[in-house]
mmCIF file of C-alpha atoms and ligand atoms in Angstrom:
data_model
loop_
_atom_site.group_PDB
_atom_site.id
_atom_site.type_symbol
_atom_site.label_atom_id
_atom_site.label_comp_id
_atom_site.label_asym_id
_atom_site.label_seq_id
_atom_site.Cartn_x
_atom_site.Cartn_y
_atom_site.Cartn_z
ATOM 1 C CA MET A 1 -4.284 -34.255 -11.181
ATOM 2 C CA GLY A 2 -1.168 -36.001 -9.963
ATOM 3 C CA ALA A 3 0.337 -39.234 -11.213
ATOM 4 C CA THR A 4 -1.858 -42.307 -11.067
ATOM 5 C CA LEU A 5 -1.294 -46.041 -10.854
ATOM 6 C CA LYS A 6 -2.704 -48.815 -12.984
ATOM 7 C CA ILE A 7 -5.677 -50.524 -11.319
ATOM 8 C CA VAL A 8 -5.362 -54.296 -11.635
ATOM 9 C CA GLN A 9 -8.390 -56.226 -12.829
ATOM 10 C CA LEU A 10 -10.037 -59.418 -11.651
ATOM 11 C CA GLY A 11 -7.854 -62.347 -12.689
ATOM 12 C CA ASP A 12 -4.705 -60.863 -11.198
ATOM 13 C CA PRO A 13 -3.656 -63.121 -8.285
ATOM 14 C CA VAL A 14 -2.764 -60.092 -6.144
ATOM 15 C CA LEU A 15 -6.515 -59.525 -5.687
ATOM 16 C CA ARG A 16 -6.795 -63.026 -4.194
ATOM 17 C CA ARG A 17 -3.908 -62.788 -1.761
ATOM 18 C CA VAL A 18 -4.285 -61.974 1.935
ATOM 19 C CA ALA A 19 -2.472 -58.657 2.240
ATOM 20 C CA ARG A 20 0.179 -58.374 4.931
ATOM 21 C CA ALA A 21 0.036 -55.894 7.793
ATOM 22 C CA ILE A 22 2.060 -52.692 7.527
ATOM 23 C CA THR A 23 4.876 -52.576 10.087
ATOM 24 C CA PRO A 24 5.582 -49.527 12.300
ATOM 25 C CA ASP A 25 8.838 -48.780 10.461
ATOM 26 C CA GLU A 26 6.953 -48.598 7.151
ATOM 27 C CA LEU A 27 4.548 -45.884 8.370
ATOM 28 C CA PRO A 28 6.947 -42.956 7.843
ATOM 29 C CA VAL A 29 7.489 -43.927 4.192
ATOM 30 C CA LEU A 30 3.862 -44.612 3.285
ATOM 31 C CA SER A 31 2.918 -41.157 2.052
ATOM 32 C CA PRO A 32 4.057 -41.487 -1.591
ATOM 33 C CA LEU A 33 1.905 -44.614 -2.004
ATOM 34 C CA VAL A 34 -1.030 -42.969 -0.182
ATOM 35 C CA GLU A 35 -0.800 -39.954 -2.474
ATOM 36 C CA LEU A 36 -0.689 -42.128 -5.603
ATOM 37 C CA MET A 37 -3.656 -44.170 -4.377
ATOM 38 C CA ARG A 38 -5.628 -41.002 -3.625
ATOM 39 C CA GLU A 39 -5.013 -39.622 -7.123
ATOM 40 C CA THR A 40 -5.789 -43.005 -8.705
ATOM 41 C CA MET A 41 -9.087 -43.232 -6.786
ATOM 42 C CA ARG A 42 -10.061 -39.657 -7.718
ATOM 43 C CA ASP A 43 -9.147 -40.155 -11.360
ATOM 44 C CA ALA A 44 -11.150 -43.414 -11.694
ATOM 45 C CA PRO A 45 -13.349 -42.053 -10.037
ATOM 46 C CA GLY A 46 -14.141 -44.290 -7.094
ATOM 47 C CA VAL A 47 -15.038 -43.993 -3.416
ATOM 48 C CA GLY A 48 -12.430 -46.414 -2.131
ATOM 49 C CA LEU A 49 -9.241 -48.138 -3.200
ATOM 50 C CA ALA A 50 -7.272 -50.903 -1.499
ATOM 51 C CA ALA A 51 -3.533 -51.337 -2.019
ATOM 52 C CA PRO A 52 -3.876 -54.796 -3.647
ATOM 53 C CA GLN A 53 -5.824 -53.058 -6.431
ATOM 54 C CA VAL A 54 -2.648 -51.233 -7.398
ATOM 55 C CA GLY A 55 -0.559 -54.377 -7.018
ATOM 56 C CA GLU A 56 0.661 -53.784 -3.442
ATOM 57 C CA SER A 57 -0.302 -56.633 -1.138
ATOM 58 C CA VAL A 58 -0.360 -54.573 2.064
ATOM 59 C CA GLN A 59 -3.183 -53.606 4.429
ATOM 60 C CA LEU A 60 -3.748 -50.054 3.265
ATOM 61 C CA VAL A 61 -7.005 -48.473 2.098
ATOM 62 C CA VAL A 62 -8.004 -44.986 0.988
ATOM 63 C CA ILE A 63 -11.637 -43.836 1.107
ATOM 64 C CA GLU A 64 -13.383 -40.664 -0.022
ATOM 65 C CA ASP A 65 -17.008 -40.142 -1.005
ATOM 66 C CA PRO A 66 -17.224 -36.470 -2.013
ATOM 67 C CA PRO A 67 -20.547 -34.722 -2.773
ATOM 68 C CA HIS A 68 -19.678 -34.273 -6.463
ATOM 69 C CA LEU A 69 -19.960 -38.046 -6.908
ATOM 70 C CA HIS A 70 -23.578 -37.885 -5.681
ATOM 71 C CA GLY A 71 -24.708 -35.780 -8.658
ATOM 72 C CA GLY A 72 -26.582 -38.584 -10.406
ATOM 73 C CA LEU A 73 -28.595 -39.472 -7.319
ATOM 74 C CA SER A 74 -31.748 -37.780 -6.043
ATOM 75 C CA ALA A 75 -32.078 -36.728 -2.409
ATOM 76 C CA GLU A 76 -34.441 -39.694 -2.001
ATOM 77 C CA GLU A 77 -31.917 -42.146 -3.418
ATOM 78 C CA LEU A 78 -29.165 -40.756 -1.208
ATOM 79 C CA ALA A 79 -31.427 -41.104 1.842
ATOM 80 C CA GLU A 80 -32.450 -44.629 0.868
ATOM 81 C CA ARG A 81 -28.791 -45.658 0.510
ATOM 82 C CA GLU A 82 -27.847 -43.757 3.682
ATOM 83 C CA ARG A 83 -25.163 -42.153 1.550
ATOM 84 C CA ALA A 84 -23.508 -39.007 2.847
ATOM 85 C CA ALA A 85 -20.221 -37.315 2.047
ATOM 86 C CA VAL A 86 -17.151 -38.979 3.566
ATOM 87 C CA PRO A 87 -13.915 -36.955 3.650
ATOM 88 C CA PHE A 88 -10.656 -38.443 2.419
ATOM 89 C CA HIS A 89 -9.016 -40.732 4.944
ATOM 90 C CA VAL A 90 -6.512 -43.549 5.145
ATOM 91 C CA LEU A 91 -6.894 -46.845 7.002
ATOM 92 C CA VAL A 92 -3.830 -48.919 7.857
ATOM 93 C CA ASN A 93 -4.256 -52.504 9.103
ATOM 94 C CA PRO A 94 -8.027 -52.149 9.546
ATOM 95 C CA THR A 95 -10.211 -54.680 11.338
ATOM 96 C CA LEU A 96 -13.950 -54.702 10.925
ATOM 97 C CA THR A 97 -16.658 -55.701 13.365
ATOM 98 C CA ILE A 98 -20.198 -56.242 12.161
ATOM 99 C CA LEU A 99 -22.717 -54.478 14.427
ATOM 100 C CA GLY A 100 -26.239 -55.832 14.683
ATOM 101 C CA ASP A 101 -27.818 -58.184 12.195
ATOM 102 C CA GLU A 102 -29.411 -55.815 9.685
ATOM 103 C CA VAL A 103 -28.432 -56.598 6.105
ATOM 104 C CA ILE A 104 -28.915 -54.180 3.200
ATOM 105 C CA GLU A 105 -28.902 -55.210 -0.444
ATOM 106 C CA ALA A 106 -27.692 -52.683 -2.990
ATOM 107 C CA PHE A 107 -25.924 -52.552 -6.329
ATOM 108 C CA GLU A 108 -22.214 -51.964 -6.043
ATOM 109 C CA GLY A 109 -19.232 -52.103 -8.331
ATOM 110 C CA CYS A 110 -15.477 -52.356 -8.090
ATOM 111 C CA LEU A 111 -12.687 -50.579 -9.944
ATOM 112 C CA SER A 112 -11.072 -54.021 -10.379
ATOM 113 C CA PHE A 113 -14.247 -55.416 -11.973
ATOM 114 C CA ALA A 114 -14.627 -52.612 -14.457
ATOM 115 C CA GLY A 115 -17.942 -52.007 -16.175
ATOM 116 C CA MET A 116 -19.966 -54.377 -14.011
ATOM 117 C CA THR A 117 -22.413 -53.936 -11.159
ATOM 118 C CA MET A 118 -24.182 -56.447 -8.927
ATOM 119 C CA VAL A 119 -26.364 -56.700 -5.836
ATOM 120 C CA VAL A 120 -24.241 -57.365 -2.761
ATOM 121 C CA PRO A 121 -25.792 -57.932 0.660
ATOM 122 C CA ARG A 122 -23.829 -56.035 3.329
ATOM 123 C CA ALA A 123 -24.232 -55.408 7.022
ATOM 124 C CA ARG A 124 -25.904 -52.067 7.632
ATOM 125 C CA ARG A 125 -23.627 -51.157 10.537
ATOM 126 C CA VAL A 126 -19.971 -51.846 11.232
ATOM 127 C CA ARG A 127 -17.179 -50.663 13.431
ATOM 128 C CA VAL A 128 -13.687 -50.192 12.026
ATOM 129 C CA ASP A 129 -10.482 -50.079 14.047
ATOM 130 C CA ALA A 130 -7.297 -49.100 12.263
ATOM 131 C CA LEU A 131 -4.314 -46.793 12.253
ATOM 132 C CA ASP A 132 -4.248 -43.569 10.274
ATOM 133 C CA GLU A 133 -1.310 -42.728 8.009
ATOM 134 C CA SER A 134 0.651 -41.311 10.934
ATOM 135 C CA GLY A 135 0.172 -44.465 12.978
ATOM 136 C CA GLN A 136 -2.466 -43.074 15.333
ATOM 137 C CA PRO A 137 -5.238 -45.519 16.295
ATOM 138 C CA VAL A 138 -8.575 -44.540 14.826
ATOM 139 C CA SER A 139 -11.972 -46.153 15.164
ATOM 140 C CA ALA A 140 -15.371 -45.317 13.800
ATOM 141 C CA GLU A 141 -18.857 -46.694 13.649
ATOM 142 C CA ALA A 142 -20.473 -46.475 10.264
ATOM 143 C CA SER A 143 -23.833 -47.259 8.767
ATOM 144 C CA GLY A 144 -25.325 -47.366 5.296
ATOM 145 C CA TRP A 145 -23.151 -46.565 2.296
ATOM 146 C CA TYR A 146 -20.002 -45.789 4.262
ATOM 147 C CA ALA A 147 -20.366 -49.136 6.075
ATOM 148 C CA ARG A 148 -20.666 -50.759 2.629
ATOM 149 C CA ILE A 149 -17.491 -49.057 1.406
ATOM 150 C CA LEU A 150 -15.607 -50.201 4.513
ATOM 151 C CA GLN A 151 -16.744 -53.810 4.068
ATOM 152 C CA HIS A 152 -15.840 -53.746 0.365
ATOM 153 C CA GLU A 153 -12.350 -52.328 0.941
ATOM 154 C CA VAL A 154 -11.464 -54.494 3.940
ATOM 155 C CA ASP A 155 -12.589 -57.518 1.888
ATOM 156 C CA HIS A 156 -9.928 -56.581 -0.681
ATOM 157 C CA LEU A 157 -7.274 -56.917 2.035
ATOM 158 C CA ARG A 158 -8.476 -60.468 2.713
ATOM 159 C CA GLY A 159 -8.442 -61.505 -0.958
ATOM 160 C CA VAL A 160 -12.222 -61.234 -1.254
ATOM 161 C CA VAL A 161 -13.910 -59.397 -4.133
ATOM 162 C CA CYS A 162 -17.541 -58.232 -4.222
ATOM 163 C CA CYS A 163 -18.524 -60.904 -6.764
ATOM 164 C CA ASP A 164 -17.763 -63.510 -4.047
ATOM 165 C CA ARG A 165 -20.658 -62.071 -2.029
ATOM 166 C CA MET A 166 -23.047 -61.045 -4.796
ATOM 167 C CA ARG A 167 -26.490 -62.307 -5.722
ATOM 168 C CA PRO A 168 -25.201 -63.956 -8.940
ATOM 169 C CA ARG A 169 -28.303 -63.414 -11.036
ATOM 170 C CA THR A 170 -28.075 -59.651 -10.547
ATOM 171 C CA LEU A 171 -24.643 -59.297 -12.204
ATOM 172 C CA MET A 172 -24.910 -56.901 -15.164
ATOM 173 C CA SER A 173 -22.984 -54.250 -17.043
ATOM 174 C CA THR A 174 -23.224 -50.738 -15.652
ATOM 175 C CA GLU A 175 -24.433 -49.745 -19.132
ATOM 176 C CA ALA A 176 -27.382 -52.164 -18.901
ATOM 177 C CA PHE A 177 -28.071 -51.054 -15.350
ATOM 178 C CA GLY A 178 -28.202 -47.400 -16.401
ATOM 179 C CA ARG A 179 -30.307 -48.062 -19.469
ATOM 180 C CA ARG A 180 -32.787 -50.454 -17.929
ATOM 181 C CA TRP A 181 -32.867 -50.411 -14.160
ATOM 182 C CA ARG A 182 -31.903 -46.999 -12.828
ATOM 183 C CA GLY A 183 -34.448 -45.829 -10.271
ATOM 184 C CA LYS A 184 -35.981 -49.301 -9.809
ATOM 185 C CA SER A 185 -35.925 -50.980 -6.403
ATOM 186 C CA VAL A 186 -33.468 -53.800 -5.732
ATOM 187 C CA SER A 187 -36.326 -56.161 -4.880
ATOM 188 C CA ASP A 188 -38.101 -55.407 -8.186
ATOM 189 C CA ILE A 189 -34.872 -55.961 -10.138
ATOM 190 C CA ARG A 190 -34.121 -59.187 -8.289
ATOM 191 C CA SER A 191 -37.553 -60.556 -8.943
ATOM 192 C CA ALA A 192 -37.452 -59.537 -12.646
ATOM 193 C CA LEU A 193 -34.175 -61.468 -12.928
ATOM 194 C CA GLY A 194 -35.561 -64.550 -11.207
ATOM 195 C CA ASP A 195 -33.380 -64.058 -8.133
ATOM 196 C CA THR A 196 -35.398 -65.537 -5.270
ATOM 197 C CA ASP A 197 -34.378 -66.283 -1.706
ATOM 198 C CA ALA A 198 -35.412 -69.935 -2.041
HETATM 199 CO CO1 CO B 201 -13.225 -53.002 -5.137
#
């Protein structure tokens, strides 16, 4: 494991700032920060990390959802979440387009909101356009869990955190979630917590 950075927590204004775009002349010197962010994400562990979470207010995101993080989930749960392995990649100056109008509700967490989890409605499908770490344009369409990760991380670059989009009554500690609700459906949990659409 390489060196890691401190992950800032909710309450730090850097998480509420709109991150600035990375300029072409910065691309050649990005790799030390990318490497530190990758090691910080792996150490946490997490499936995504945005530069503001390590105190750098720039539009840079790293994402990786390796199979070894899926160990606690059954094949059924993985299928239900549309969660599949995503290799490590870097997004510079990403823009997101919502595709279609399907919305999925699922519990998610954030390394900057440690120990908590909450239901966050997210678009099922998105398209991302960005540069990779060498400055090459990349674009991808994503659905399910990877689309959720993309929306979560790009939100960080706009000063938005998942609790801004959550169903407030579903906020709970990950400990309580694991003890009480693991394996239950989101709609059952919402209704048990009095979270109605009305
Ligand atoms: Co986050």
